[in-house]
Each structure stands twice: as structure tokens, then as C-alpha cells.
Short mmCIF file of C-alpha atoms in Angstrom, two decimals:
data_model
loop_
_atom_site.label_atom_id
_atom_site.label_comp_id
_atom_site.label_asym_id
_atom_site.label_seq_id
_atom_site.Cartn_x
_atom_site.Cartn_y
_atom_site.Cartn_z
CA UNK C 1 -17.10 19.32 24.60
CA UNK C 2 -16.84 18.42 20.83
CA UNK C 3 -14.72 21.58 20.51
CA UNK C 4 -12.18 19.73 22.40
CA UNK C 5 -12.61 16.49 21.00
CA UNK C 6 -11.61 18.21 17.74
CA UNK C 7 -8.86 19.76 18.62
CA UNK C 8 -7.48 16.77 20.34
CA UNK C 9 -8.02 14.60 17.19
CA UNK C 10 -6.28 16.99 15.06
CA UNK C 11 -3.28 17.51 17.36
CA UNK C 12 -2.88 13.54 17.70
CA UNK C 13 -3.26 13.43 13.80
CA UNK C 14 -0.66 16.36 13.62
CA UNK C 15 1.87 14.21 15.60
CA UNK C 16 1.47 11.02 14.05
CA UNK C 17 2.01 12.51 10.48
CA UNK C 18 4.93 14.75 11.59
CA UNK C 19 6.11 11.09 13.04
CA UNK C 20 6.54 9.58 9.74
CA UNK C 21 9.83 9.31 8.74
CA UNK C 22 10.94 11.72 5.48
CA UNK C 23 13.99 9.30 4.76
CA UNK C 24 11.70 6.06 4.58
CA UNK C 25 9.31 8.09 2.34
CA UNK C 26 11.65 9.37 0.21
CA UNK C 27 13.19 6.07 -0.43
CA UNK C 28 9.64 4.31 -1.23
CA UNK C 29 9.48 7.14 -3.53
CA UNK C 30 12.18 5.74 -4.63
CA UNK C 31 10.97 1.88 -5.14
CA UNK C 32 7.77 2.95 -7.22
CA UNK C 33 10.42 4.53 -9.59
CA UNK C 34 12.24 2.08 -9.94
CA UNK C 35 9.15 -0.28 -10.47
CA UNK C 36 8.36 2.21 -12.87
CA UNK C 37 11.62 2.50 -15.08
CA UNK C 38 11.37 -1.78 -14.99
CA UNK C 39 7.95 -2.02 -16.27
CA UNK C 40 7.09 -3.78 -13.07
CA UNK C 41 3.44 -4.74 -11.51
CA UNK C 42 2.78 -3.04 -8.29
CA UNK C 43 -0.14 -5.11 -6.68
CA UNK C 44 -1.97 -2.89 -3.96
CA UNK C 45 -3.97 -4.83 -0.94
CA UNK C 46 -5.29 -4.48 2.39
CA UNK C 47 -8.74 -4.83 4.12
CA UNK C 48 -11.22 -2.49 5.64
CA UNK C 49 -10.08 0.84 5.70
CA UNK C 50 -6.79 0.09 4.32
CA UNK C 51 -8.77 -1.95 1.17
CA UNK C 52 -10.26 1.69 0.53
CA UNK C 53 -6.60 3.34 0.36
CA UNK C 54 -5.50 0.81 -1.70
CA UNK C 55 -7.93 1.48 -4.23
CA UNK C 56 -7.69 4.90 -4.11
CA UNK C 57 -4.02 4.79 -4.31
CA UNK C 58 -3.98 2.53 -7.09
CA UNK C 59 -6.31 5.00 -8.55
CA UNK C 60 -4.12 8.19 -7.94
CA UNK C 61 -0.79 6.11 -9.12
CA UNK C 62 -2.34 4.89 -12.11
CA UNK C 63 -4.31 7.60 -13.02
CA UNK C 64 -2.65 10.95 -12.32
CA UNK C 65 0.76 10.06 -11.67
CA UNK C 66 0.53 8.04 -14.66
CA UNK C 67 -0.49 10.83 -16.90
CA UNK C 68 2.17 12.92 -15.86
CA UNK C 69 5.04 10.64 -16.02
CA UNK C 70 4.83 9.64 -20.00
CA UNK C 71 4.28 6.04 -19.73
CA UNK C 72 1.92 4.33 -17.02
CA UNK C 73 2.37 2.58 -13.85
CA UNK C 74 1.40 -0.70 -13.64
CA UNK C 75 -0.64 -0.55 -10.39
CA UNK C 76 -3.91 -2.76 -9.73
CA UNK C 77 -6.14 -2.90 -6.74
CA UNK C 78 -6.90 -6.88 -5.95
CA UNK C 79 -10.20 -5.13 -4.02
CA UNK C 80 -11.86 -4.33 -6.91
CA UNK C 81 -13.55 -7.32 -8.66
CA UNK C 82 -16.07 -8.34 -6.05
CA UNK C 83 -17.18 -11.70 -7.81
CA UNK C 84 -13.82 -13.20 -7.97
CA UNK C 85 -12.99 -12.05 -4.55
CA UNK C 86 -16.66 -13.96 -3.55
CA UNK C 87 -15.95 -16.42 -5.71
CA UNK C 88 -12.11 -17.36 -4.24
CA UNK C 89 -13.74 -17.09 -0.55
CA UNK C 90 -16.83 -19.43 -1.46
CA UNK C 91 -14.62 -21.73 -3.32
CA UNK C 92 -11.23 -21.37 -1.21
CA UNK C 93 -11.29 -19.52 2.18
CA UNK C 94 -11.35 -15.65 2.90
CA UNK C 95 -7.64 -15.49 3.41
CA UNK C 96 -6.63 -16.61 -0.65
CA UNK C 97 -8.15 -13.95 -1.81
CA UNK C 98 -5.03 -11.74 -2.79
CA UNK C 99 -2.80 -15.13 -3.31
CA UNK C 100 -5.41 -16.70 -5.82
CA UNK C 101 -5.38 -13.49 -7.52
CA UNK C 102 -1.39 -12.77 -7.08
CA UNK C 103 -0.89 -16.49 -8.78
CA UNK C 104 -2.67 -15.52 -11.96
CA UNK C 105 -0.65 -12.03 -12.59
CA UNK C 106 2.19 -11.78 -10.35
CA UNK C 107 5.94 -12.43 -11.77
CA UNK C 108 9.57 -12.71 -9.99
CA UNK C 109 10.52 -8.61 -9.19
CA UNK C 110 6.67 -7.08 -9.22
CA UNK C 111 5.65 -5.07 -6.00
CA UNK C 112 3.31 -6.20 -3.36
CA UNK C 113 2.14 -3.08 -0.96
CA UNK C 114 0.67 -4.29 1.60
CA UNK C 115 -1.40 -1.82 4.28
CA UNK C 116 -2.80 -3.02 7.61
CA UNK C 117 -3.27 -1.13 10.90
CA UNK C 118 -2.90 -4.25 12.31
CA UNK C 119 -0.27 -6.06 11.02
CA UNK C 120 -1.81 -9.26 11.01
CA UNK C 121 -4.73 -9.79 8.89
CA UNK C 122 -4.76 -13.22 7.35
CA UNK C 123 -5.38 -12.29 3.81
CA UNK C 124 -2.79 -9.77 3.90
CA UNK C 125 -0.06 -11.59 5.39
CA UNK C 126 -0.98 -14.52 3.19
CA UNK C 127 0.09 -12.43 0.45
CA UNK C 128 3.31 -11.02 1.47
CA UNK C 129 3.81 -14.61 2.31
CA UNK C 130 3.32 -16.11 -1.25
CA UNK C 131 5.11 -13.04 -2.52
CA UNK C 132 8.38 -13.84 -1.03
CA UNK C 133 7.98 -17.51 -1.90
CA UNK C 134 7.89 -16.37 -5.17
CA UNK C 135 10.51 -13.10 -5.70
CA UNK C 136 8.47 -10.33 -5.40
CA UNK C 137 9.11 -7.40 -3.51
CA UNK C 138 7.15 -6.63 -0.57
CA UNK C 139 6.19 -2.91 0.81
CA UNK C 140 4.38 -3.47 3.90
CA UNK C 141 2.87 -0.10 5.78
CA UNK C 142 1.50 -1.05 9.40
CA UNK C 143 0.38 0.55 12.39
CA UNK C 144 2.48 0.26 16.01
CA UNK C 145 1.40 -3.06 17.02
CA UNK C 146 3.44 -4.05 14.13
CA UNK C 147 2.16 -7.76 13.64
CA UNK C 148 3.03 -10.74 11.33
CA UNK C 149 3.63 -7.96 8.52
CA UNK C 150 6.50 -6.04 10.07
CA UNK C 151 8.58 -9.46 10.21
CA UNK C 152 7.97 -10.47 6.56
CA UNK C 153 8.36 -7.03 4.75
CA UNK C 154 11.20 -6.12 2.62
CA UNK C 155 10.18 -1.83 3.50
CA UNK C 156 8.68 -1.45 6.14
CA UNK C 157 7.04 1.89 7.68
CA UNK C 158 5.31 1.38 10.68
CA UNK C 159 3.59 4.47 12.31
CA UNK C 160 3.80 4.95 15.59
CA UNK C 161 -0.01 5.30 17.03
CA UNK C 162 -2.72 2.17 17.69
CA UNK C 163 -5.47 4.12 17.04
CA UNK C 164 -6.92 2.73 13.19
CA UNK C 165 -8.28 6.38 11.89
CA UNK C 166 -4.88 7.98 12.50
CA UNK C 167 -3.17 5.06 11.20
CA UNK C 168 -5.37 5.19 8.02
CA UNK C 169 -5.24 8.35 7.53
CA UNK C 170 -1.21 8.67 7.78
CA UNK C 171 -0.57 5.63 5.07
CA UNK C 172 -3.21 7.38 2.98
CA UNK C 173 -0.72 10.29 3.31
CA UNK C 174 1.52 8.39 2.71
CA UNK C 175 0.45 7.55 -0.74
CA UNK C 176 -0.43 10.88 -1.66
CA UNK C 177 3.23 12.00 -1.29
CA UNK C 178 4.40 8.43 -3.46
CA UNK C 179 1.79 9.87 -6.12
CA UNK C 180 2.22 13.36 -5.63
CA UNK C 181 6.13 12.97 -6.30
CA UNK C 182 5.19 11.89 -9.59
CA UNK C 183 2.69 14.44 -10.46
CA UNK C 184 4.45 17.32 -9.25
CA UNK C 185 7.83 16.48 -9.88
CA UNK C 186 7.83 14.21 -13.44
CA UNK C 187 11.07 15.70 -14.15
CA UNK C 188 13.20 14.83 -11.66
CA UNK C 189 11.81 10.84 -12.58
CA UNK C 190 12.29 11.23 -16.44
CA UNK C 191 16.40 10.88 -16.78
#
């Protein structure tokens, strides 16, 4: 019986990644370069699941990619300082917790990428909200029930499956090939 299950999961996961669309990739490939070349900020958000890519994207982006590219990318997580994200809830409301932290740092032409399965979390969309208010440019990656977030983004992807793990897992793919362009492929980025 789990035999099955497996191989079910991994053939669903193996046609929602083949689903994701190499032309849309290739040109947010192309929108983290170009963030890089202009010094810009790229502020990374999303709860749950998609809080945990974030960070681990900023991670691999700011890290790795960085290393490889001769000057860094200016990536942040706004998950990782719990006491100001505690603080803005106790003090605000759960839903300013990117937009407090987007008003202290953010600037006209920075990027906001923006993950949710969903489409519609409050925080999130809060965000990409106050971002276009206020010129940046939004990257929003969502699942197939689209939501708020697939209206508001500048780039969208939107993969085609409601299930959250598959969804997870393919815009954590997804950020492996933004960061992986970089590492393995500096060169083509350099000129």
C-alpha cells in the first residue's frame, strides 16, 4: 500500500515540476540579474512552508550564488528576526509584519518575492500591496487557486496543482534553478 502511495506522490511531483514553465524561469533568472547588476534589495517572504523556502532561498542566493558571482546579492529573509516579527504582531496586527519591516529598508526599484500556495495570505498580500504603492517590483510564485497574489504581481508563476507539498516543493525548485544559474553559470552573468 505505501509502495503505491510513493509512487503516486512522485509521479504527481514529476508532473507538476515538468509543468513549470522554462520561459517564465528563465526570465526570473533574468530579474535577479538585473537586481543584481543595479545593486537592488530583493526582500524574500511568505508563511508556513513557503516562510521556510524563503529563508532558505535567501540563504542559497546570498550565500552561494553570491560567492560565485564577485559581488553579493542583496537578498534578506523578513522571517528571520523573531522578536521584531512578535513585536510588530503584539504591537500592530499579524498581517504588518513584512510591511513594518519593508517600510524601514525597502526603496523605489527593490524586489519583493512573494511565495504562497495560497495566494491569499494576509501578510503576504499586504506586502505586495505596500510594494506597489511604493515602486517596487513584485515576484509573486503561487499555487493554482491563484488568490489575491496572482492579481497584484508584476511576474507571476503560478503552478498548476492545489496540493501545498507539491506546490512547495516546485517554488523551492524553483529557487534552486534562480540560484543555481548563478552558481553554475557566473559567466554568462559577468558581461
Amino acid at each position: 500500500m505505501m509502495k503505491d502511495f510513493v509512487a503516486a506522490y512522485l509521479d504527481q511531483q514529476q508532473q507538476t515540476q515538468s509543468a513549470i514553465s522554462q520561459e517564465k524561469v528563465t526570465d526570473l533568472i533574468g530579474i535577479f540579474h538585473q537586481a543584481w547588476k543595479e545593486d537592488r534589495r530583493i526582500f524574500v517572504v511568505g508563511n508556513g512552508g513557503s516562510a521556510a523556502n524563503a529563508s532558505h532561498f535567501a540563504t542559497d542566493l546570498g550565500k552561494s550564488a553570491s560567492d560565485n558571482m564577485g559581488k553579493p546579492f542583496k537578498v534578506v529573509s523578513l522571517h528571520d528576526n523573531t522578536p521584531w516579527i512578535t513585536a510588530i504582531s503584539n504591537d500592530y496586527a499579524y498581517d504588518q509584519i513584512f510591511v513594518r519591516q519593508l517600510i524601514n529598508f525597502a526603496q523605489p526599484g527593490d524586489i519583493l518575492f512573494a511565495m504562497s500556495v495560497s495566494g491569499n495570505s494576509p501578510n503576504v498580500v499586504n506586502a505586495v500591496e505596500w510594494g506597489k504603492k511604493n515602486g517596487l517590483y513584485s515576484v509573486c510564485l503561487t499555487g493554482a487557486q491563484l488568490g489575491r497574489l496572482a492579481e497584484l504581481g508584476d511576474f507571476v508563476i503560478s503552478i498548476e496543482s492545489k496540493h501545498f507539498g507539491r506546490v512547495e516543493d516546485a517554488h523551492m525548485g524553483i529557487c534552486h534553478m534562480i540560484c543555481y544559474a548563478f552558481v553554475e553559470h557566473p559567466g554568462a552573468f559577468r558581461s
